[in-house]
């Protein structure tokens, strides 16, 4: 039987291949015969070129028709599996190439000139000859392909007749084998049943009805018989149902506890997820605040740097003021010394004028004019002395003020130096605060990312817990269904009475 089936299968596969090949060959033969008209179509393009004198349109049509011709020649090469067919394909290629040369080198140049019909007719005749060659080559190639298709059809018919014959033989042989097997199997069943069919039916109905209350006594049965096998199956099924019922009850109880636990865990996970969302939002706000503080600290650091630079410049200016005040103080001291010299000169001049007046008085009339001059000189010396005293007084006051200004300038320089030092310390402190704020911002950002990741993981855990809760509920439902399904079988409170059978 298997051999006949394998043979029929191989025959069917061969028939399918032949049918596909025949259809394909017929279609290819039809395509080749149809392509034999491409020469005539090319000739119409040639004629339109001369008649209409529309060379651009003719060039487009010539290119389009030759795309189809190239595709047809490629198909002809593909189908040329014999020397004769390759020769026909070569003839077709030669004819097409000759038509192209005649059109490009003779017909098209003549069409653009004023020529006689005899001149253009000679080229037409040459083109017609090549078209006839192309048509003849394609026609022969198509006929050969069609002949191959018909040969495949004949082979298909022959194999189909052989397949029908094999099918009849297989049916006859199969019928004989079935009859023999029926007789052999019937005798084997009768010898191996081991009990009356009615009793077997009763036992089967009891099992189908779920009545497993009575144990089956299979000790006196042949283990290889149906009765022995049914007894073993009955007792095994009875024990198995009891165990399954106990297990189903346990699974139902456990799945109920798991479902309740998953429900509680889901609620706690959702609460934790909500708390993490609030924490993540708070961390985002804290991160924004810390980032703002870091920016403010950076700006304060820049302001402190600018203030430090200004303080340094102020200290330099104060130092220059101190140097200037010291120079003014030294100049005032020198002026005071010069005024003292002038005062001494005025005093000496007054003494000299007094002596001159005394000598003029002694001289009498001869010294009267000299006495007048001496009196004027003395008067000028007195005024010079008074002026020198006033200038000295003013210079002394100026020297005192310059001294106090110098002292104040020194104190201002010291204070400015302390201010510069303090601002420098503030600048260093603000730099430290700025760096710490940046590090704090980075740390808060990392904490925020960690909290966001924890929030995402918690959300995933919440979804997983919900899936577990759904799975636990489904398990609980399935366990209850299993308990109900097992409840169909009644195993009795004890082992029950023995169900015995003897042949």
CSV table of C-alpha atoms in Angstrom, one decimal:
chain,number,residue,atom,x,y,z
A,1,UNK,CA,0.0,0.0,0.0
A,2,UNK,CA,2.7,2.4,0.9
A,3,UNK,CA,4.6,1.6,-2.3
A,4,UNK,CA,1.5,2.2,-4.4
A,5,UNK,CA,0.8,5.4,-2.5
A,6,UNK,CA,4.4,6.6,-3.1
A,7,UNK,CA,4.2,5.7,-6.8
A,8,UNK,CA,0.9,7.6,-7.1
A,9,UNK,CA,2.4,10.5,-5.3
A,10,UNK,CA,5.4,10.6,-7.6
A,11,UNK,CA,3.1,10.3,-10.7
A,12,UNK,CA,1.0,13.2,-9.4
A,13,UNK,CA,4.1,15.4,-8.9
A,14,UNK,CA,5.2,14.6,-12.4
A,15,UNK,CA,1.8,15.5,-13.8
A,16,UNK,CA,1.9,18.8,-12.0
A,17,UNK,CA,5.4,19.5,-13.4
A,18,UNK,CA,4.3,18.6,-16.9
A,19,UNK,CA,1.2,20.8,-16.6
A,20,UNK,CA,3.2,23.8,-15.4
A,21,UNK,CA,5.8,23.3,-18.1
A,22,UNK,CA,3.2,22.9,-20.8
A,23,UNK,CA,1.3,26.0,-19.7
A,24,UNK,CA,4.6,27.9,-19.5
A,25,UNK,CA,5.8,26.7,-22.9
A,26,UNK,CA,2.5,27.5,-24.6
A,27,UNK,CA,2.6,31.0,-23.1
A,28,UNK,CA,6.2,31.5,-24.3
A,29,UNK,CA,5.3,30.2,-27.8
A,30,UNK,CA,2.4,32.6,-27.9
A,31,UNK,CA,4.6,35.5,-26.8
A,32,UNK,CA,7.2,34.6,-29.5
A,33,UNK,CA,4.6,34.5,-32.2
A,34,UNK,CA,3.2,37.7,-31.0
A,35,UNK,CA,6.6,39.3,-31.0
A,36,UNK,CA,6.9,38.4,-34.7
A,37,UNK,CA,4.8,41.4,-35.3
A,38,UNK,CA,7.4,43.7,-33.8
A,39,UNK,CA,9.1,43.9,-37.2
A,40,UNK,CA,5.9,45.2,-38.8
A,41,UNK,CA,5.5,47.7,-35.9
A,42,UNK,CA,9.1,48.9,-36.5
A,43,UNK,CA,8.3,49.3,-40.2
A,44,UNK,CA,5.3,51.5,-39.4
A,45,UNK,CA,7.7,53.7,-37.4
A,46,UNK,CA,10.0,53.8,-40.4
A,47,UNK,CA,7.2,54.7,-42.8
A,48,UNK,CA,5.8,57.4,-40.4
A,49,UNK,CA,9.2,59.0,-40.3
A,50,UNK,CA,9.1,59.6,-44.1
A,51,UNK,CA,5.4,60.4,-44.4
A,52,UNK,CA,4.9,62.7,-41.4
A,53,UNK,CA,8.4,64.2,-41.2
A,54,UNK,CA,8.0,64.4,-37.4
A,55,UNK,CA,11.4,63.2,-36.5
A,56,UNK,CA,11.2,63.7,-32.7
A,57,UNK,CA,8.0,61.7,-32.4
A,58,UNK,CA,9.5,59.1,-34.7
A,59,UNK,CA,12.6,58.9,-32.6
A,60,UNK,CA,10.5,58.4,-29.4
A,61,UNK,CA,8.4,55.6,-31.0
A,62,UNK,CA,11.6,54.0,-32.5
A,63,UNK,CA,13.1,53.9,-29.0
A,64,UNK,CA,9.9,52.5,-27.5
A,65,UNK,CA,9.5,49.7,-30.1
A,66,UNK,CA,13.1,48.7,-29.7
A,67,UNK,CA,12.8,48.3,-25.9
A,68,UNK,CA,10.1,45.7,-26.7
A,69,UNK,CA,12.3,44.2,-29.3
A,70,UNK,CA,15.3,43.9,-26.9
A,71,UNK,CA,13.1,42.3,-24.3
A,72,UNK,CA,11.8,39.8,-27.0
A,73,UNK,CA,15.4,39.0,-28.1
A,74,UNK,CA,16.3,38.4,-24.4
A,75,UNK,CA,13.4,35.9,-24.1
A,76,UNK,CA,14.4,34.2,-27.4
A,77,UNK,CA,18.0,33.8,-26.1
A,78,UNK,CA,16.5,32.3,-22.9
A,79,UNK,CA,14.4,29.8,-24.8
A,80,UNK,CA,17.1,28.8,-27.2
A,81,UNK,CA,18.1,25.5,-25.7
A,82,UNK,CA,19.1,23.8,-28.9
A,83,UNK,CA,21.5,24.6,-31.7
A,84,UNK,CA,18.7,25.2,-34.2
A,85,UNK,CA,16.9,27.6,-31.8
A,86,UNK,CA,20.1,29.5,-31.1
A,87,UNK,CA,20.6,29.9,-34.8
A,88,UNK,CA,17.1,31.3,-35.2
A,89,UNK,CA,17.7,33.7,-32.3
A,90,UNK,CA,20.9,34.8,-34.0
A,91,UNK,CA,19.1,35.3,-37.3
A,92,UNK,CA,16.5,37.5,-35.5
A,93,UNK,CA,19.3,39.5,-33.8
A,94,UNK,CA,21.0,40.0,-37.2
A,95,UNK,CA,17.8,41.1,-38.8
A,96,UNK,CA,17.0,43.6,-36.0
A,97,UNK,CA,20.5,45.0,-36.2
A,98,UNK,CA,20.3,45.4,-40.0
A,99,UNK,CA,17.0,47.2,-39.6
A,100,UNK,CA,18.5,49.5,-37.1
A,101,UNK,CA,21.5,50.2,-39.4
A,102,UNK,CA,19.2,50.8,-42.4
A,103,UNK,CA,17.0,53.2,-40.4
A,104,UNK,CA,19.8,55.2,-38.8
A,105,UNK,CA,22.3,55.3,-41.8
A,106,UNK,CA,20.0,55.4,-44.8
A,107,UNK,CA,16.3,55.8,-44.2
A,108,UNK,CA,16.5,58.6,-41.6
A,109,UNK,CA,19.0,60.7,-43.6
A,110,UNK,CA,17.0,60.3,-46.9
A,111,UNK,CA,13.7,61.2,-45.1
A,112,UNK,CA,15.3,64.6,-44.2
A,113,UNK,CA,16.1,65.3,-47.8
A,114,UNK,CA,14.1,65.8,-51.0
A,115,UNK,CA,14.5,62.4,-52.6
A,116,UNK,CA,12.5,60.4,-55.1
A,117,UNK,CA,10.2,57.5,-54.2
A,118,UNK,CA,12.6,55.2,-56.0
A,119,UNK,CA,15.4,56.1,-53.6
A,120,UNK,CA,13.4,55.7,-50.5
A,121,UNK,CA,11.7,52.6,-52.0
A,122,UNK,CA,15.0,50.8,-52.3
A,123,UNK,CA,15.6,51.3,-48.6
A,124,UNK,CA,12.0,50.1,-47.9
A,125,UNK,CA,12.7,46.9,-49.9
A,126,UNK,CA,15.8,46.3,-47.8
A,127,UNK,CA,13.9,46.9,-44.6
A,128,UNK,CA,11.1,44.6,-45.8
A,129,UNK,CA,13.6,41.8,-46.4
A,130,UNK,CA,15.0,42.0,-42.9
A,131,UNK,CA,11.5,42.2,-41.4
A,132,UNK,CA,10.6,39.0,-43.4
A,133,UNK,CA,13.8,37.3,-42.0
A,134,UNK,CA,12.8,38.4,-38.4
A,135,UNK,CA,9.2,37.2,-38.9
A,136,UNK,CA,10.4,33.9,-40.3
A,137,UNK,CA,12.9,33.3,-37.5
A,138,UNK,CA,10.3,34.2,-34.8
A,139,UNK,CA,7.6,32.1,-36.5
A,140,UNK,CA,9.9,29.0,-36.7
A,141,UNK,CA,11.0,29.5,-33.1
A,142,UNK,CA,7.4,29.8,-31.9
A,143,UNK,CA,6.3,26.7,-33.8
A,144,UNK,CA,9.2,24.7,-32.2
A,145,UNK,CA,8.1,25.9,-28.8
A,146,UNK,CA,4.5,25.1,-29.6
A,147,UNK,CA,5.6,21.7,-30.7
A,148,UNK,CA,7.4,21.2,-27.4
A,149,UNK,CA,4.3,22.2,-25.6
A,150,UNK,CA,2.2,19.7,-27.5
A,151,UNK,CA,4.8,17.0,-26.7
A,152,UNK,CA,4.5,17.8,-23.0
A,153,UNK,CA,0.7,17.5,-23.4
A,154,UNK,CA,1.1,14.1,-25.0
A,155,UNK,CA,3.4,13.0,-22.2
A,156,UNK,CA,0.9,14.4,-19.6
A,157,UNK,CA,-1.9,12.4,-21.2
A,158,UNK,CA,0.2,9.2,-21.2
A,159,UNK,CA,1.2,9.6,-17.6
A,160,UNK,CA,-2.4,10.4,-16.6
A,161,UNK,CA,-3.5,7.2,-18.2
A,162,UNK,CA,-0.8,5.3,-16.3
A,163,UNK,CA,-1.8,7.1,-13.1
A,164,UNK,CA,-5.5,6.0,-13.5
A,165,UNK,CA,-4.3,2.4,-14.0
A,166,UNK,CA,-2.2,2.6,-10.9
A,167,UNK,CA,-5.1,4.0,-9.0
A,168,UNK,CA,-7.4,1.2,-10.0
A,169,UNK,CA,-4.7,-1.3,-8.9
A,170,UNK,CA,-4.3,0.5,-5.6
A,171,UNK,CA,-8.0,0.4,-4.9
A,172,UNK,CA,-8.2,-3.3,-5.6
A,173,UNK,CA,-5.2,-4.1,-3.5
A,174,UNK,CA,-6.4,-1.8,-0.7
A,175,UNK,CA,-9.8,-3.5,-0.7
A,176,UNK,CA,-8.2,-6.9,-0.3
A,177,UNK,CA,-5.9,-5.7,2.4
A,178,UNK,CA,-8.8,-4.1,4.3
A,179,UNK,CA,-10.8,-7.3,4.2
A,180,UNK,CA,-7.9,-9.4,5.5
A,181,UNK,CA,-7.1,-6.9,8.2
A,182,UNK,CA,-10.7,-6.8,9.3
A,183,UNK,CA,-10.8,-10.5,9.8
A,184,UNK,CA,-7.5,-10.6,11.6
A,185,UNK,CA,-8.4,-7.6,13.9
A,186,UNK,CA,-11.8,-9.1,14.7
A,187,UNK,CA,-10.3,-12.3,15.9
A,188,UNK,CA,-7.7,-10.5,17.9
A,189,UNK,CA,-10.2,-8.3,19.6
A,190,UNK,CA,-12.4,-11.3,20.4
A,191,UNK,CA,-9.5,-13.1,22.0
A,192,UNK,CA,-8.1,-10.1,23.9
A,193,UNK,CA,-11.4,-8.6,25.1
A,194,UNK,CA,-11.5,-10.8,28.3
A,195,UNK,CA,-15.1,-9.8,29.2
A,196,UNK,CA,-18.5,-9.5,27.7
A,197,UNK,CA,-19.0,-6.4,25.6
A,198,UNK,CA,-22.1,-5.5,27.7
A,199,UNK,CA,-20.1,-5.6,30.9
A,200,UNK,CA,-17.4,-3.4,29.3
A,201,UNK,CA,-20.1,-1.0,28.2
A,202,UNK,CA,-21.5,-0.9,31.8
A,203,UNK,CA,-18.1,-0.2,33.2
A,204,UNK,CA,-17.5,2.5,30.5
A,205,UNK,CA,-20.8,4.2,31.3
A,206,UNK,CA,-19.9,4.2,35.1
A,207,UNK,CA,-16.6,5.9,34.3
A,208,UNK,CA,-18.3,8.3,32.0
A,209,UNK,CA,-20.9,9.1,34.6
A,210,UNK,CA,-18.2,9.7,37.3
A,211,UNK,CA,-19.2,6.7,39.4
A,212,UNK,CA,-15.9,5.5,40.9
A,213,UNK,CA,-17.3,4.3,44.2
A,214,UNK,CA,-16.6,0.6,43.6
A,215,UNK,CA,-13.1,-0.7,43.1
A,216,UNK,CA,-12.5,-3.1,40.2
A,217,UNK,CA,-11.1,-6.5,41.0
A,218,UNK,CA,-8.7,-7.2,38.2
A,219,UNK,CA,-6.6,-9.9,40.0
A,220,UNK,CA,-8.2,-12.7,38.0
A,221,UNK,CA,-7.9,-11.0,34.6
A,222,UNK,CA,-5.2,-11.4,32.0
A,223,UNK,CA,-3.2,-8.1,32.2
A,224,UNK,CA,-3.0,-8.2,28.3
A,225,UNK,CA,-6.8,-8.4,27.9
A,226,UNK,CA,-9.2,-5.6,27.7
A,227,UNK,CA,-10.8,-6.5,31.0
A,228,UNK,CA,-7.4,-6.4,32.8
A,229,UNK,CA,-6.6,-3.1,31.2
A,230,UNK,CA,-10.0,-1.7,32.0
A,231,UNK,CA,-9.6,-2.8,35.7
A,232,UNK,CA,-6.2,-1.3,35.9
A,233,UNK,CA,-7.4,1.9,34.3
A,234,UNK,CA,-10.4,2.1,36.6
A,235,UNK,CA,-8.4,1.6,39.8
A,236,UNK,CA,-5.7,4.0,38.6
A,237,UNK,CA,-8.3,6.6,37.6
A,238,UNK,CA,-10.0,6.3,41.0
A,239,UNK,CA,-6.7,6.9,42.8
A,240,UNK,CA,-5.8,9.7,40.5
A,241,UNK,CA,-9.1,11.5,40.8
A,242,UNK,CA,-8.8,11.3,44.6
A,243,UNK,CA,-5.4,12.9,44.4
A,244,UNK,CA,-6.4,15.4,41.9
A,245,UNK,CA,-9.4,16.5,44.0
A,246,UNK,CA,-7.2,17.0,47.0
A,247,UNK,CA,-4.6,18.9,44.9
A,248,UNK,CA,-7.4,21.0,43.3
A,249,UNK,CA,-8.7,22.0,46.7
A,250,UNK,CA,-5.2,22.9,47.9
A,251,UNK,CA,-4.5,24.9,44.7
A,252,UNK,CA,-7.8,26.7,45.0
A,253,UNK,CA,-7.1,27.6,48.6
A,254,UNK,CA,-3.5,28.7,47.8
A,255,UNK,CA,-4.5,30.7,44.8
A,256,UNK,CA,-7.1,32.5,46.9
A,257,UNK,CA,-4.4,33.5,49.4
A,258,UNK,CA,-2.0,34.4,46.5
A,259,UNK,CA,-4.7,36.6,44.9
A,260,UNK,CA,-5.4,38.4,48.2
A,261,UNK,CA,-1.6,38.9,48.8
A,262,UNK,CA,-1.1,40.2,45.3
A,263,UNK,CA,-4.1,42.6,45.8
A,264,UNK,CA,-2.5,43.9,49.0
A,265,UNK,CA,0.9,44.2,47.4
A,266,UNK,CA,-0.6,46.0,44.4
A,267,UNK,CA,-2.2,48.5,46.7
A,268,UNK,CA,1.1,49.1,48.6
A,269,UNK,CA,3.0,49.3,45.3
A,270,UNK,CA,0.6,51.9,43.9
A,271,UNK,CA,0.9,53.9,47.2
A,272,UNK,CA,4.7,53.7,46.9
A,273,UNK,CA,4.6,54.7,43.3
A,274,UNK,CA,2.4,57.7,44.2
A,275,UNK,CA,4.9,58.7,46.9
A,276,UNK,CA,7.8,58.3,44.5
A,277,UNK,CA,6.1,60.5,42.0
A,278,UNK,CA,5.6,63.2,44.7
A,279,UNK,CA,9.3,62.7,45.7
A,280,UNK,CA,10.4,63.0,42.1
A,281,UNK,CA,8.4,66.2,41.7
A,282,UNK,CA,9.9,67.6,44.9
A,283,UNK,CA,13.4,66.6,43.7
A,284,UNK,CA,12.8,68.4,40.5
A,285,UNK,CA,11.7,71.6,42.4
A,286,UNK,CA,14.7,71.2,44.7
A,287,UNK,CA,17.0,70.7,41.7
A,288,UNK,CA,15.7,73.9,40.1
A,289,UNK,CA,16.2,75.8,43.4
A,290,UNK,CA,19.7,74.4,43.9
A,291,UNK,CA,20.5,75.3,40.3
A,292,UNK,CA,19.2,78.8,40.8
A,293,UNK,CA,21.3,79.1,44.0
A,294,UNK,CA,24.3,77.9,42.1
A,295,UNK,CA,23.7,80.5,39.4
A,296,UNK,CA,23.3,83.2,42.1
A,297,UNK,CA,26.5,82.0,43.8
A,298,UNK,CA,28.3,82.2,40.5
A,299,UNK,CA,27.0,85.7,39.9
A,300,UNK,CA,27.9,86.7,43.5
A,301,UNK,CA,31.4,85.2,42.9
A,302,UNK,CA,31.7,87.4,39.7
A,303,UNK,CA,30.5,90.4,41.6
A,304,UNK,CA,33.0,89.7,44.4
A,305,UNK,CA,35.8,89.3,41.9
A,306,UNK,CA,34.8,92.7,40.4
A,307,UNK,CA,34.7,94.3,43.9
A,308,UNK,CA,38.1,92.8,44.7
A,309,UNK,CA,39.5,94.3,41.5
A,310,UNK,CA,37.9,97.7,42.3
A,311,UNK,CA,39.2,97.5,45.9
A,312,UNK,CA,42.7,96.7,44.7
A,313,UNK,CA,42.5,99.7,42.3
A,314,UNK,CA,41.2,101.9,45.2
A,315,UNK,CA,44.1,100.7,47.4
A,316,UNK,CA,46.5,101.6,44.7
A,317,UNK,CA,44.9,105.1,44.4
A,318,UNK,CA,45.0,105.6,48.2
A,319,UNK,CA,48.6,104.6,48.1
A,320,UNK,CA,49.3,107.2,45.5
A,321,UNK,CA,47.3,109.8,47.6
A,322,UNK,CA,49.5,108.9,50.6
A,323,UNK,CA,52.6,109.3,48.5
A,324,UNK,CA,51.3,112.7,47.2
A,325,UNK,CA,50.4,113.9,50.8
A,326,UNK,CA,53.9,112.9,52.0
A,327,UNK,CA,55.4,114.9,49.1
A,328,UNK,CA,53.2,117.9,50.0
A,329,UNK,CA,54.2,117.6,53.6
A,330,UNK,CA,57.9,117.6,52.6
A,331,UNK,CA,57.4,120.6,50.3
A,332,UNK,CA,55.6,122.5,53.1
A,333,UNK,CA,58.5,121.8,55.5
A,334,UNK,CA,60.9,123.2,52.9
A,335,UNK,CA,58.7,126.2,52.3
A,336,UNK,CA,58.6,126.8,56.1
A,337,UNK,CA,62.3,126.6,56.2
A,338,UNK,CA,62.6,129.1,53.4
A,339,UNK,CA,60.1,131.5,55.1
A,340,UNK,CA,62.3,131.2,58.3
A,341,UNK,CA,65.3,132.3,56.2
A,342,UNK,CA,63.3,135.2,54.7
A,343,UNK,CA,62.2,136.2,58.2
A,344,UNK,CA,65.8,136.1,59.4
A,345,UNK,CA,66.9,138.2,56.4
A,346,UNK,CA,64.1,140.8,57.2
A,347,UNK,CA,65.2,140.9,60.8
A,348,UNK,CA,68.8,141.5,59.8
A,349,UNK,CA,67.7,144.1,57.3
A,350,UNK,CA,65.8,145.9,60.0
A,351,UNK,CA,68.9,145.9,62.2
A,352,UNK,CA,71.0,147.1,59.4
A,353,UNK,CA,68.4,149.9,58.6
A,354,UNK,CA,68.4,150.8,62.3
A,355,UNK,CA,72.2,151.0,62.4
A,356,UNK,CA,72.1,153.1,59.1
A,357,UNK,CA,69.6,155.5,60.7
A,358,UNK,CA,71.8,155.9,63.7
A,359,UNK,CA,74.8,156.6,61.6
A,360,UNK,CA,72.7,159.1,59.5
A,361,UNK,CA,71.7,160.9,62.6
A,362,UNK,CA,75.3,161.2,63.6
A,363,UNK,CA,76.2,162.6,60.2
A,364,UNK,CA,73.7,165.4,60.5
A,365,UNK,CA,72.5,167.2,57.4
A,366,UNK,CA,74.8,165.1,55.2
A,367,UNK,CA,73.1,161.9,56.3
A,368,UNK,CA,69.5,163.1,56.2
A,369,UNK,CA,68.8,161.6,52.8
A,370,UNK,CA,70.5,158.4,53.8
A,371,UNK,CA,68.4,158.4,57.0
A,372,UNK,CA,65.2,158.7,54.9
A,373,UNK,CA,66.3,155.7,52.8
A,374,UNK,CA,67.3,153.8,55.9
A,375,UNK,CA,63.8,154.5,57.3
A,376,UNK,CA,62.1,153.2,54.2
A,377,UNK,CA,64.3,150.2,54.2
A,378,UNK,CA,63.5,149.6,57.8
A,379,UNK,CA,59.8,150.0,57.0
A,380,UNK,CA,60.0,147.5,54.1
A,381,UNK,CA,62.0,145.1,56.3
A,382,UNK,CA,59.2,145.4,59.0
A,383,UNK,CA,56.5,144.7,56.4
A,384,UNK,CA,58.6,141.8,55.0
A,385,UNK,CA,59.0,140.4,58.5
A,386,UNK,CA,55.2,140.7,59.1
A,387,UNK,CA,54.4,139.1,55.8
A,388,UNK,CA,56.9,136.3,56.5
A,389,UNK,CA,55.3,135.8,59.9
A,390,UNK,CA,51.9,135.5,58.4
A,391,UNK,CA,53.1,133.2,55.6
A,392,UNK,CA,54.9,131.1,58.2
A,393,UNK,CA,51.7,131.0,60.3
A,394,UNK,CA,49.8,129.8,57.2
A,395,UNK,CA,52.5,127.4,56.2
A,396,UNK,CA,52.6,126.0,59.7
A,397,UNK,CA,48.8,125.5,59.7
A,398,UNK,CA,49.1,123.9,56.2
A,399,UNK,CA,51.9,121.7,57.4
A,400,UNK,CA,49.7,120.6,60.4
A,401,UNK,CA,46.8,119.9,58.0
A,402,UNK,CA,49.0,118.1,55.6
A,403,UNK,CA,50.4,116.1,58.5
A,404,UNK,CA,46.9,115.2,59.6
A,405,UNK,CA,45.9,114.4,55.9
A,406,UNK,CA,49.0,112.2,55.6
A,407,UNK,CA,48.0,110.4,58.8
A,408,UNK,CA,44.5,110.0,57.6
A,409,UNK,CA,45.7,108.8,54.2
A,410,UNK,CA,48.0,106.3,55.9
A,411,UNK,CA,45.0,105.1,57.9
A,412,UNK,CA,42.9,105.0,54.8
A,413,UNK,CA,45.6,103.0,53.0
A,414,UNK,CA,45.7,100.5,55.9
A,415,UNK,CA,42.0,100.3,56.0
A,416,UNK,CA,41.8,99.8,52.2
A,417,UNK,CA,44.5,97.1,52.5
A,418,UNK,CA,42.3,95.4,55.1
A,419,UNK,CA,39.2,95.9,52.8
A,420,UNK,CA,41.1,94.4,49.9
A,421,UNK,CA,42.2,91.5,52.1
A,422,UNK,CA,38.6,91.0,53.4
A,423,UNK,CA,37.2,91.2,49.8
A,424,UNK,CA,39.8,88.7,48.6
A,425,UNK,CA,38.7,86.4,51.5
A,426,UNK,CA,35.1,87.0,50.5
A,427,UNK,CA,36.0,86.2,46.9
A,428,UNK,CA,37.7,83.0,47.9
A,429,UNK,CA,34.7,82.1,50.1
A,430,UNK,CA,32.2,82.9,47.2
A,431,UNK,CA,34.3,80.7,44.8
A,432,UNK,CA,34.1,77.9,47.4
A,433,UNK,CA,30.4,78.4,47.8
A,434,UNK,CA,29.9,78.5,44.0
A,435,UNK,CA,31.9,75.3,43.5
A,436,UNK,CA,29.9,73.7,46.4
A,437,UNK,CA,26.7,74.9,44.8
A,438,UNK,CA,27.7,73.3,41.5
A,439,UNK,CA,28.6,70.0,43.2
A,440,UNK,CA,25.3,70.2,45.2
A,441,UNK,CA,23.4,70.8,41.9
A,442,UNK,CA,25.1,67.8,40.3
A,443,UNK,CA,24.3,65.7,43.4
A,444,UNK,CA,20.7,66.8,43.4
A,445,UNK,CA,20.5,66.1,39.7
A,446,UNK,CA,21.9,62.6,40.2
A,447,UNK,CA,19.5,62.0,43.1
A,448,UNK,CA,16.6,63.3,40.9
A,449,UNK,CA,17.6,60.9,38.2
A,450,UNK,CA,17.9,58.0,40.7
A,451,UNK,CA,14.4,58.9,42.1
A,452,UNK,CA,13.0,59.1,38.5
A,453,UNK,CA,14.5,55.6,37.8
A,454,UNK,CA,13.1,54.3,41.1
A,455,UNK,CA,9.7,55.8,40.0
A,456,UNK,CA,9.9,54.1,36.6
A,457,UNK,CA,10.9,50.8,38.2
A,458,UNK,CA,8.1,51.1,40.8
A,459,UNK,CA,5.7,51.8,37.9
A,460,UNK,CA,6.9,48.7,36.2
A,461,UNK,CA,6.7,46.7,39.4
A,462,UNK,CA,3.1,48.0,39.9
A,463,UNK,CA,2.2,46.9,36.4
A,464,UNK,CA,3.9,43.5,37.1
A,465,UNK,CA,2.0,43.2,40.4
A,466,UNK,CA,-1.2,43.9,38.6
A,467,UNK,CA,-0.4,41.2,36.1
A,468,UNK,CA,0.4,38.8,38.9
A,469,UNK,CA,-2.8,39.7,40.6
A,470,UNK,CA,-4.7,39.1,37.3
A,471,UNK,CA,-2.8,35.8,36.9
A,472,UNK,CA,-3.6,34.8,40.5
A,473,UNK,CA,-7.3,35.6,40.0
A,474,UNK,CA,-7.2,33.5,36.8
A,475,UNK,CA,-5.4,30.7,38.6
A,476,UNK,CA,-8.1,30.9,41.3
A,477,UNK,CA,-10.9,30.7,38.8
A,478,UNK,CA,-9.2,27.8,37.0
A,479,UNK,CA,-8.7,26.0,40.3
A,480,UNK,CA,-12.3,26.4,41.1
A,481,UNK,CA,-13.2,25.1,37.6
A,482,UNK,CA,-10.9,22.2,38.2
A,483,UNK,CA,-12.6,21.5,41.6
A,484,UNK,CA,-16.0,21.6,39.9
A,485,UNK,CA,-14.7,19.4,37.1
A,486,UNK,CA,-13.3,16.8,39.5
A,487,UNK,CA,-16.4,16.9,41.6
A,488,UNK,CA,-18.2,15.0,38.8
A,489,UNK,CA,-16.3,11.9,39.9
A,490,UNK,CA,-17.6,10.2,43.0
A,491,UNK,CA,-15.0,8.0,44.7
A,492,UNK,CA,-17.0,7.3,47.8
A,493,UNK,CA,-16.0,7.9,51.4
A,494,UNK,CA,-14.0,4.7,51.6
A,495,UNK,CA,-12.7,2.1,49.2
A,496,UNK,CA,-16.2,1.0,48.4
A,497,UNK,CA,-17.4,-2.5,47.6
A,498,UNK,CA,-15.4,-4.6,45.2
A,499,UNK,CA,-16.5,-4.8,41.6
A,500,UNK,CA,-15.4,-8.2,40.3
A,501,UNK,CA,-15.6,-10.1,37.1
A,502,UNK,CA,-14.5,-13.5,36.1
A,503,UNK,CA,-14.3,-15.0,32.7
